[in-house]
Short mmCIF file of C-alpha atoms and ligand atoms in Angstrom, two decimals:
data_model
loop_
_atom_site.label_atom_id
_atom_site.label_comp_id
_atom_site.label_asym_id
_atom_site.label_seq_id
_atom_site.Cartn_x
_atom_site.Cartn_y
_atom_site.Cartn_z
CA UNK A 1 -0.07 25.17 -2.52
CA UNK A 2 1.22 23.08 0.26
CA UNK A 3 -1.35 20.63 1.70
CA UNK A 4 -0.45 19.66 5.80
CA UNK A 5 0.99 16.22 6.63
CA UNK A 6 -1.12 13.58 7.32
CA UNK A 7 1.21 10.48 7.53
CA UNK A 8 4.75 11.17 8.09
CA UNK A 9 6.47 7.43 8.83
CA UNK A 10 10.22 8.04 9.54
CA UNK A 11 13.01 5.40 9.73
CA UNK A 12 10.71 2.68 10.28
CA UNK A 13 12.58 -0.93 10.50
CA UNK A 14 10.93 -3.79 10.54
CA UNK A 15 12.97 -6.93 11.35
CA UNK A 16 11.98 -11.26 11.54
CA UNK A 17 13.52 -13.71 13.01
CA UNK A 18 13.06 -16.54 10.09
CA UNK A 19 14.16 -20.37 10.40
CA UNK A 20 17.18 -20.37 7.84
CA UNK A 21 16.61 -24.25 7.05
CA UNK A 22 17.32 -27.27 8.69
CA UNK A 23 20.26 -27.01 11.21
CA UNK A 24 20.84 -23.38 10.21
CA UNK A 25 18.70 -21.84 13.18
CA UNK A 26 17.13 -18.37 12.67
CA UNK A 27 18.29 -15.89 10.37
CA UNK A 28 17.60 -12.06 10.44
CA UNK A 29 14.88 -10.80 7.49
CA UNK A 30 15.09 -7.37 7.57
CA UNK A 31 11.61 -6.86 5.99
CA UNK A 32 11.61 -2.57 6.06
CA UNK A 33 14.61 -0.63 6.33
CA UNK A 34 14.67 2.20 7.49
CA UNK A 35 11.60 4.34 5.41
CA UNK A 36 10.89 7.20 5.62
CA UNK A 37 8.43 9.54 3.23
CA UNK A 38 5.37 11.13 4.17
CA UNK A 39 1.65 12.10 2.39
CA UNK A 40 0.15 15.15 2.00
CA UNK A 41 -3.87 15.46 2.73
CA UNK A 42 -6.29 14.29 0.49
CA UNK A 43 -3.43 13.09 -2.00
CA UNK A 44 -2.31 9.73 -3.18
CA UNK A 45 0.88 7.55 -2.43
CA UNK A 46 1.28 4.29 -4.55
CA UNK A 47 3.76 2.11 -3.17
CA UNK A 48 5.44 -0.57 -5.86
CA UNK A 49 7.38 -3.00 -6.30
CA UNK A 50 8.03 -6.90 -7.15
CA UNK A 51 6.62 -9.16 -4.29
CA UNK A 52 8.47 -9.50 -0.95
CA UNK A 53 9.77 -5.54 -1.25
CA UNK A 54 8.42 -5.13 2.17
CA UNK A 55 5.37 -2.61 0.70
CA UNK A 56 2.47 -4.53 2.57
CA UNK A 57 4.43 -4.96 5.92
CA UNK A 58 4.90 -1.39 5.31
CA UNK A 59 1.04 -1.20 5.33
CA UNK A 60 1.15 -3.32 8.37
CA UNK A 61 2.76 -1.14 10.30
CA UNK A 62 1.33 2.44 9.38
CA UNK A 63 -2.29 0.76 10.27
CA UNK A 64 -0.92 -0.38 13.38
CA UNK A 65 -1.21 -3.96 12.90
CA UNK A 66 2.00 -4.74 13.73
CA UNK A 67 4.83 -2.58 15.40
CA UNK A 68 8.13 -1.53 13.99
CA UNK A 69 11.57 -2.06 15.57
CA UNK A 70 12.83 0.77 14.47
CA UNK A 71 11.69 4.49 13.79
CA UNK A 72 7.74 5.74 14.19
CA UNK A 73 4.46 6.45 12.24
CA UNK A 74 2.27 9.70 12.71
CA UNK A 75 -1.07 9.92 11.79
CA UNK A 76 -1.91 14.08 11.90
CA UNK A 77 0.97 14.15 14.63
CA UNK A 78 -0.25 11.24 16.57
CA UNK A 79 2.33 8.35 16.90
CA UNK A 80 0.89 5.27 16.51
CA UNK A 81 1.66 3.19 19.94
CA UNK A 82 -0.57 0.78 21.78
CA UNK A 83 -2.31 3.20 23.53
CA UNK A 84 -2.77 5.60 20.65
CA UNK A 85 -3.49 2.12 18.31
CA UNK A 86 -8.09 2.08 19.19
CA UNK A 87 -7.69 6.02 18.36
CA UNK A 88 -5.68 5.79 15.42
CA UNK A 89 -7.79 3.06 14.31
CA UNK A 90 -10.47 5.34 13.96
CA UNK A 91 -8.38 7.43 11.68
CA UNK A 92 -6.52 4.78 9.28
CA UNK A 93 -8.92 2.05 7.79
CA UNK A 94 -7.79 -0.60 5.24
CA UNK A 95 -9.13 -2.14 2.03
CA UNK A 96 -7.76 -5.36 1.93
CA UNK A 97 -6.99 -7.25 -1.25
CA UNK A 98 -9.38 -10.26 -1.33
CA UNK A 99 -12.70 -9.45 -0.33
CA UNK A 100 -13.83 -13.20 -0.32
CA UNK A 101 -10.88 -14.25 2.61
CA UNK A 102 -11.18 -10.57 4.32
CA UNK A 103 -14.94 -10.87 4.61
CA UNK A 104 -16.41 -13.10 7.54
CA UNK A 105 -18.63 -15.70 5.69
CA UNK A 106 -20.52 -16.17 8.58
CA UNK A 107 -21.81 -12.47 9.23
CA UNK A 108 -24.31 -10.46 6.89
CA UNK A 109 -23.77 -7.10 5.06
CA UNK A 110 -24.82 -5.30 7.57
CA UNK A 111 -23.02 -7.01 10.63
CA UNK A 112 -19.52 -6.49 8.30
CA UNK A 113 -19.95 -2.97 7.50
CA UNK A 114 -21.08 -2.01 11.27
CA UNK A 115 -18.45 -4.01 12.99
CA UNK A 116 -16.03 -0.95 13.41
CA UNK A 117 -18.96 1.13 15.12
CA UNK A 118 -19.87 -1.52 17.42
CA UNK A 119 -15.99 -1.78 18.67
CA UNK A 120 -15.32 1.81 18.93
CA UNK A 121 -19.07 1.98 20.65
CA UNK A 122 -20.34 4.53 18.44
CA UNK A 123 -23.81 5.31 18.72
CA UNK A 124 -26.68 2.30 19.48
CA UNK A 125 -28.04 -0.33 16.99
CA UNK A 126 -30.29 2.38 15.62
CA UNK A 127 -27.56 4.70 14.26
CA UNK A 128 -25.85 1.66 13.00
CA UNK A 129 -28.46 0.55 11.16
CA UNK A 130 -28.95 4.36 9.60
CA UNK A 131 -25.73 4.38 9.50
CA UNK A 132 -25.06 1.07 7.41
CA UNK A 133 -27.61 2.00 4.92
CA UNK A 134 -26.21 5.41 4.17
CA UNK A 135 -22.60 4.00 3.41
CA UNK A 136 -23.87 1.44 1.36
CA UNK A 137 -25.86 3.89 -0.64
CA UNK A 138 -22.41 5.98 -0.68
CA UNK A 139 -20.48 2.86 -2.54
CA UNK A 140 -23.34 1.87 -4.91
CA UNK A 141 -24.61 -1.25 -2.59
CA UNK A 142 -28.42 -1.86 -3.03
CA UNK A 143 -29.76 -2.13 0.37
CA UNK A 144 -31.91 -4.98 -0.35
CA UNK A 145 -28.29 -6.89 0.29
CA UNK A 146 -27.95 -5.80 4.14
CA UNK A 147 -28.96 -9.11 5.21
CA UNK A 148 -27.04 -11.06 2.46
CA UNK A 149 -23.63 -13.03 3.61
CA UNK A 150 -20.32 -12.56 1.49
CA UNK A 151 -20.92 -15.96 -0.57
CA UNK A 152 -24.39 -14.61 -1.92
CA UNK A 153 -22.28 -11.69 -3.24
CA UNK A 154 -19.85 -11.13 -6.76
CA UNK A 155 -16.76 -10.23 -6.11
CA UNK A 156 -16.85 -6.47 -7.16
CA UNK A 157 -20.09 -6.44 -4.15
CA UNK A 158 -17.76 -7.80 -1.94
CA UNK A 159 -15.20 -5.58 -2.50
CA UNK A 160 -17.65 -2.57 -1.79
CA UNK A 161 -18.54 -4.00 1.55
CA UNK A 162 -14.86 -3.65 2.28
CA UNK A 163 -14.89 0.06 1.46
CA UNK A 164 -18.12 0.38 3.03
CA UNK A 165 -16.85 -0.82 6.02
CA UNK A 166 -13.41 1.20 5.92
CA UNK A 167 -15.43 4.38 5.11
CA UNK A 168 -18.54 4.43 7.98
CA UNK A 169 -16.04 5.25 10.49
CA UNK A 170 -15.20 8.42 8.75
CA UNK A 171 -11.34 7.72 8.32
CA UNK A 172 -8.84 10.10 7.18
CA UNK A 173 -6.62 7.61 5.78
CA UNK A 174 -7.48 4.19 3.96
CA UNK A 175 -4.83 1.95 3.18
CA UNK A 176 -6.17 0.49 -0.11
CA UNK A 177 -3.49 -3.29 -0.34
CA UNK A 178 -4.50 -4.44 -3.83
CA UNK A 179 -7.59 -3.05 -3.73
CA UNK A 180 -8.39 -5.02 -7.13
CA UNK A 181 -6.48 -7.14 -8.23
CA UNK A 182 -8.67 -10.26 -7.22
CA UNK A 183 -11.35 -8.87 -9.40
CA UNK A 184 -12.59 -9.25 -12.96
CA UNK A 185 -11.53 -7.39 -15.44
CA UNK A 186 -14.31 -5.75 -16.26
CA UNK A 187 -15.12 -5.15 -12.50
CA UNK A 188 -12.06 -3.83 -11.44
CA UNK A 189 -12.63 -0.32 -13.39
CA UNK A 190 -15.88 0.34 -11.54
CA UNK A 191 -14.08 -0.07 -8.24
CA UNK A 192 -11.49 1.79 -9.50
CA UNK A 193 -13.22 4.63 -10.16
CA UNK A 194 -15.59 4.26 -6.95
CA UNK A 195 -12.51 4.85 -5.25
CA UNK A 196 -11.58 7.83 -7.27
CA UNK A 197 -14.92 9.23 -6.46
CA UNK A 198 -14.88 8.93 -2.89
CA UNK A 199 -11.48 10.02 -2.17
CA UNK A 200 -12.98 13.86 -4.18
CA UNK A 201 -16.27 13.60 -1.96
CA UNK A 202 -14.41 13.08 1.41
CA UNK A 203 -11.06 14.31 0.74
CA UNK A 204 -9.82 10.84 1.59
CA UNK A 205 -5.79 10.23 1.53
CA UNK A 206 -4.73 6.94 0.17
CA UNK A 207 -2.19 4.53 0.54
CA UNK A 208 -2.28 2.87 -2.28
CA UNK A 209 -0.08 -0.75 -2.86
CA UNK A 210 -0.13 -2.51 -6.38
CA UNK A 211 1.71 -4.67 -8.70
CA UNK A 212 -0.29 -2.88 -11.18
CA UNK A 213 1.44 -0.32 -12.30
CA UNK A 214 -1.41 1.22 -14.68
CA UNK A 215 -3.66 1.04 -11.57
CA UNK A 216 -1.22 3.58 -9.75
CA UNK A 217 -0.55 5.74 -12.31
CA UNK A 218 -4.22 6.30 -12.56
CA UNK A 219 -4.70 6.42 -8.85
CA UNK A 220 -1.60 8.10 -7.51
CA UNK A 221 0.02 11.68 -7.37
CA UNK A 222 3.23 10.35 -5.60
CA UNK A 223 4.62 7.05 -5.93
CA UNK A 224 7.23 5.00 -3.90
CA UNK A 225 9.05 2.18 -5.55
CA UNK A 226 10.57 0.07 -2.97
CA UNK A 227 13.30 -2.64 -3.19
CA UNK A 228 14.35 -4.67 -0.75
CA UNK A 229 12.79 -3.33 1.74
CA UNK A 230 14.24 0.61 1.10
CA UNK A 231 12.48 2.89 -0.84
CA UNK A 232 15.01 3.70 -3.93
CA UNK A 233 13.26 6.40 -5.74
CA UNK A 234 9.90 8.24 -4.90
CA UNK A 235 8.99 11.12 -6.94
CA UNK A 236 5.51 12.75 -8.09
CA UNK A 237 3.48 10.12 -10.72
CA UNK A 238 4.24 12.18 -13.88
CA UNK A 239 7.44 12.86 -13.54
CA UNK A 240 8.20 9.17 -12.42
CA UNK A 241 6.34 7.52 -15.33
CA UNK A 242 8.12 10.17 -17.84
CA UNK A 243 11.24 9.80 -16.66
CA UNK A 244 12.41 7.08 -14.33
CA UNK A 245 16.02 7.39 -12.92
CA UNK A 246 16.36 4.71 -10.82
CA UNK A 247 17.33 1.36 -12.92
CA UNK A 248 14.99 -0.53 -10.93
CA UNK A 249 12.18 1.50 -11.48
CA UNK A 250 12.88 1.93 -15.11
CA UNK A 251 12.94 -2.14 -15.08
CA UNK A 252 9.84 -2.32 -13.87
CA UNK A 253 8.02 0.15 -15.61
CA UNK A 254 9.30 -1.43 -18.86
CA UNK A 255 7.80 -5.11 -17.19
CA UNK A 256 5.36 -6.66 -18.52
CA UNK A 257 1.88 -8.30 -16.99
CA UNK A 258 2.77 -12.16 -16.19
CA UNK A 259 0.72 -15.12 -17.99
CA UNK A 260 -0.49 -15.49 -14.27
CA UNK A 261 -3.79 -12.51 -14.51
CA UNK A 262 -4.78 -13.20 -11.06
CA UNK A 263 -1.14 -12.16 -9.72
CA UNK A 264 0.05 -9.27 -11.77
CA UNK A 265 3.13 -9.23 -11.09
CA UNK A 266 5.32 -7.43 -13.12
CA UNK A 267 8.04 -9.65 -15.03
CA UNK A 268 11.30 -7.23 -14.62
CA UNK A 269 13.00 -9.08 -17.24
CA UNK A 270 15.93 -8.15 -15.69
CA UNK A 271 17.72 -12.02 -15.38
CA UNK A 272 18.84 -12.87 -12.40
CA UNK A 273 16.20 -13.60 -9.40
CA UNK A 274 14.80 -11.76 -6.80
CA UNK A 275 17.55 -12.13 -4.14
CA UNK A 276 16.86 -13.78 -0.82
CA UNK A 277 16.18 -10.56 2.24
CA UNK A 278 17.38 -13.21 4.45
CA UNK A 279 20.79 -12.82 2.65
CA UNK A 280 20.90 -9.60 0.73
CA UNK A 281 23.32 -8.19 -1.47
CA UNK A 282 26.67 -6.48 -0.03
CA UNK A 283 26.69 -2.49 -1.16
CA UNK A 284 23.54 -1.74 -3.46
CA UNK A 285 21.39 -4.32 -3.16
CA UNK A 286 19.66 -4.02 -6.45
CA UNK A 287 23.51 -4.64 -8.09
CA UNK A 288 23.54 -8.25 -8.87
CA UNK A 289 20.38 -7.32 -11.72
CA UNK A 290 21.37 -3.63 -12.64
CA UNK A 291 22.63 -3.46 -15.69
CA UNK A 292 25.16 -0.37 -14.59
CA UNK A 293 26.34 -1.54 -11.66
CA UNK A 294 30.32 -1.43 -11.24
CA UNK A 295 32.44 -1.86 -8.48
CA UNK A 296 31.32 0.85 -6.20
CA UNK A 297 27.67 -0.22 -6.42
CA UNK A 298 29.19 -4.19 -4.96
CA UNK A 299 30.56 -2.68 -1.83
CA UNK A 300 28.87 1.04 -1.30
CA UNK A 301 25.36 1.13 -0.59
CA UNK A 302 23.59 4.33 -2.33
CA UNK A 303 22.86 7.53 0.40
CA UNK A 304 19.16 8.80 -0.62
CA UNK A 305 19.32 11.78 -2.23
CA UNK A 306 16.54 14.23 -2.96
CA UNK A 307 16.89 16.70 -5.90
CA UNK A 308 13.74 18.66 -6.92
CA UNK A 309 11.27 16.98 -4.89
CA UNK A 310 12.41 13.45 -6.33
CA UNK A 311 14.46 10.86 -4.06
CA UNK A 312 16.63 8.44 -5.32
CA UNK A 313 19.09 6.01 -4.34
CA UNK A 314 21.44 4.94 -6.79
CA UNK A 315 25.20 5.79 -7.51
CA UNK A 316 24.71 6.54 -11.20
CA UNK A 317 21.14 7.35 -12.06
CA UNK A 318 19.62 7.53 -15.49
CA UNK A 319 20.00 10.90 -17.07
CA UNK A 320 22.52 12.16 -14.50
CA UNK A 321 25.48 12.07 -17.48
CA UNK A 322 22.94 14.69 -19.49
CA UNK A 323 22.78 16.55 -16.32
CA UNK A 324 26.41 16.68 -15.90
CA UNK A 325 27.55 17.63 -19.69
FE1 SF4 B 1 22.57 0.11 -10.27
FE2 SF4 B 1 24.70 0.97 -8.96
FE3 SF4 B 1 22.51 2.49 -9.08
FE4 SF4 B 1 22.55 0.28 -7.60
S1 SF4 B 1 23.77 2.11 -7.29
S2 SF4 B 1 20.95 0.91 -8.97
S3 SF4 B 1 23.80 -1.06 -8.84
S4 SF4 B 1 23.82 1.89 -10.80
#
């Protein structure tokens, strides 16, 4: 069955203008280039990869928060511009990572979760207040805690006043950036599975970004794996996690959790460093860490290719001498 589109984002681009150093000036940073993929209703897209692989500028710019140079979001149709940007907000809600820096410390429960109602003017402070109990009944928030501010909270509460407040403007589309990976252990399950939960009960679509990769193989039916700022192979969650043909995403799929719990980032193990965006590779730019990369891959960059329903960019991807024998 095929679902309708709910976020197509095509070509997007998103370039900075970064000091290079002392006496250098400023130097280009092409953050995004040139993405394109787009989610079906109700389904999940994770989007990996190792830090500074332009997934939550990505996220940035599909929730309007900043705009692309290059290339256009839809939401159901509707590109996201400034004058679209209070209606699409409406539409597209995030979870952020850290509940305890996304949180105002200075406003209760109930102030947080009702802020998006009172800037979209939705209904008076009676509806609001209906309106804040019933969500927080919706993500397991007692409502003896409406008055409560973030510091008088644990983290996992926090973190359901951030879905409580994504969720009581009805959205189509949350953006979930990390959604747990500044929780405990043992908490981070529960919100995990919250999530789970309401995404069946609404039909939600999610955006999903994590360094953990078991998180998104839970979470996801589609997942992205981005590198430098391209997306270099995006394919359904089985079928990714079974058999990855991109080198990079079989790297990072055979990485390890750091020492560093609070981070999760995955350890690639694959040598050399991260390369600078400011100066990136010539031809592939996953080449200088790819253990098949030959001549072509230093000067030719990859086309995307899609072959049954998977995308990939790579010159010689895994499996593709079976295929060819
Ligand atoms: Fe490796 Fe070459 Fe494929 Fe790039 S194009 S991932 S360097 S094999």
């Amino acid at each position: 069955m095929t679902l309708p589109i709910i976020v197509q984002v095509d070509s997007v681009t998103k370039t900075y203008l970064v000091s290079a150093g002392v006496f250098k000036g400023k130097r280009k940073l092409q953050a995004v280039n040139g993405v394109s993929f787009s989610v079906e209703k109700g389904t999940v897209i994770g989007l990996v990869g190792e830090s500074g692989c332009g997934k939550s500028t990505l996220a940035k710019i599909i929730l309007g928060l900043e705009d692309a140079n290059k290339g256009e979001v839809l939401i159901d149709g509707m590109r996201i511009t400034p004058s679209h940007r209070h209606e699409i907000s409406r539409r597209i809600q995030p979870v952020f990572q850290d509940p305890y820096s996304s949180l105002n410390p200075r406003k209760t429960v109930k102030s947080i979760i009702s802020l998006p109602l009172r800037v979209h003017k939705l209904g008076g402070r009676k509806d609001w207040n209906r309106k804040v109990e019933e969500i927080m009944d919706v993500v397991g928030l007692p409502r003896r805690l409406m008055y409560n501010y973030p510091n008088q909270l644990s983290g996992g509460q926090r973190q359901r006043v951030a879905i409580a407040r994504a969720l009581i403007m009805n959205p189509d589309v949350v953006v979930c950036d990390e959604p747990t990976s500044s929780l405990d252990v043992s908490v981070q399950a529960q919100i995990l599975n919250l999530l789970i939960d309401l995404r069946k009960e609404f039909g939600l679509t999610y955006i999903l970004i994590s360094h953990n990769l078991a998180v998104v193989e839970h979470l996801a039916s589609r997942v992205a794996v981005m590198y430098l700022g391209r997306i270099v192979e995006e394919a359904e969650t089985g079928e990714l996690f079974k058999r990855p043909r991109h080198p990079y995403t079989k790297a990072l799929l055979a990485s390890v959790l750091t020492p560093q719990p609070r981070l999760r980032l995955p350890d690639t193990h694959l040598g050399v460093a991260y390369p600078n965006p400011i100066d990136p590779p010539s031809g592939c730019t996953f080449h200088p860490r790819c253990p098949k990369a030959n001549e072509l891959c230093m000067t030719d960059a990859p086309e995307p290719k899609l072959e049954r329903g998977r995308l990939l960019e790579c010159h010689f991807p895994e499996g593709a001498e079976k295929e060819e024998a």
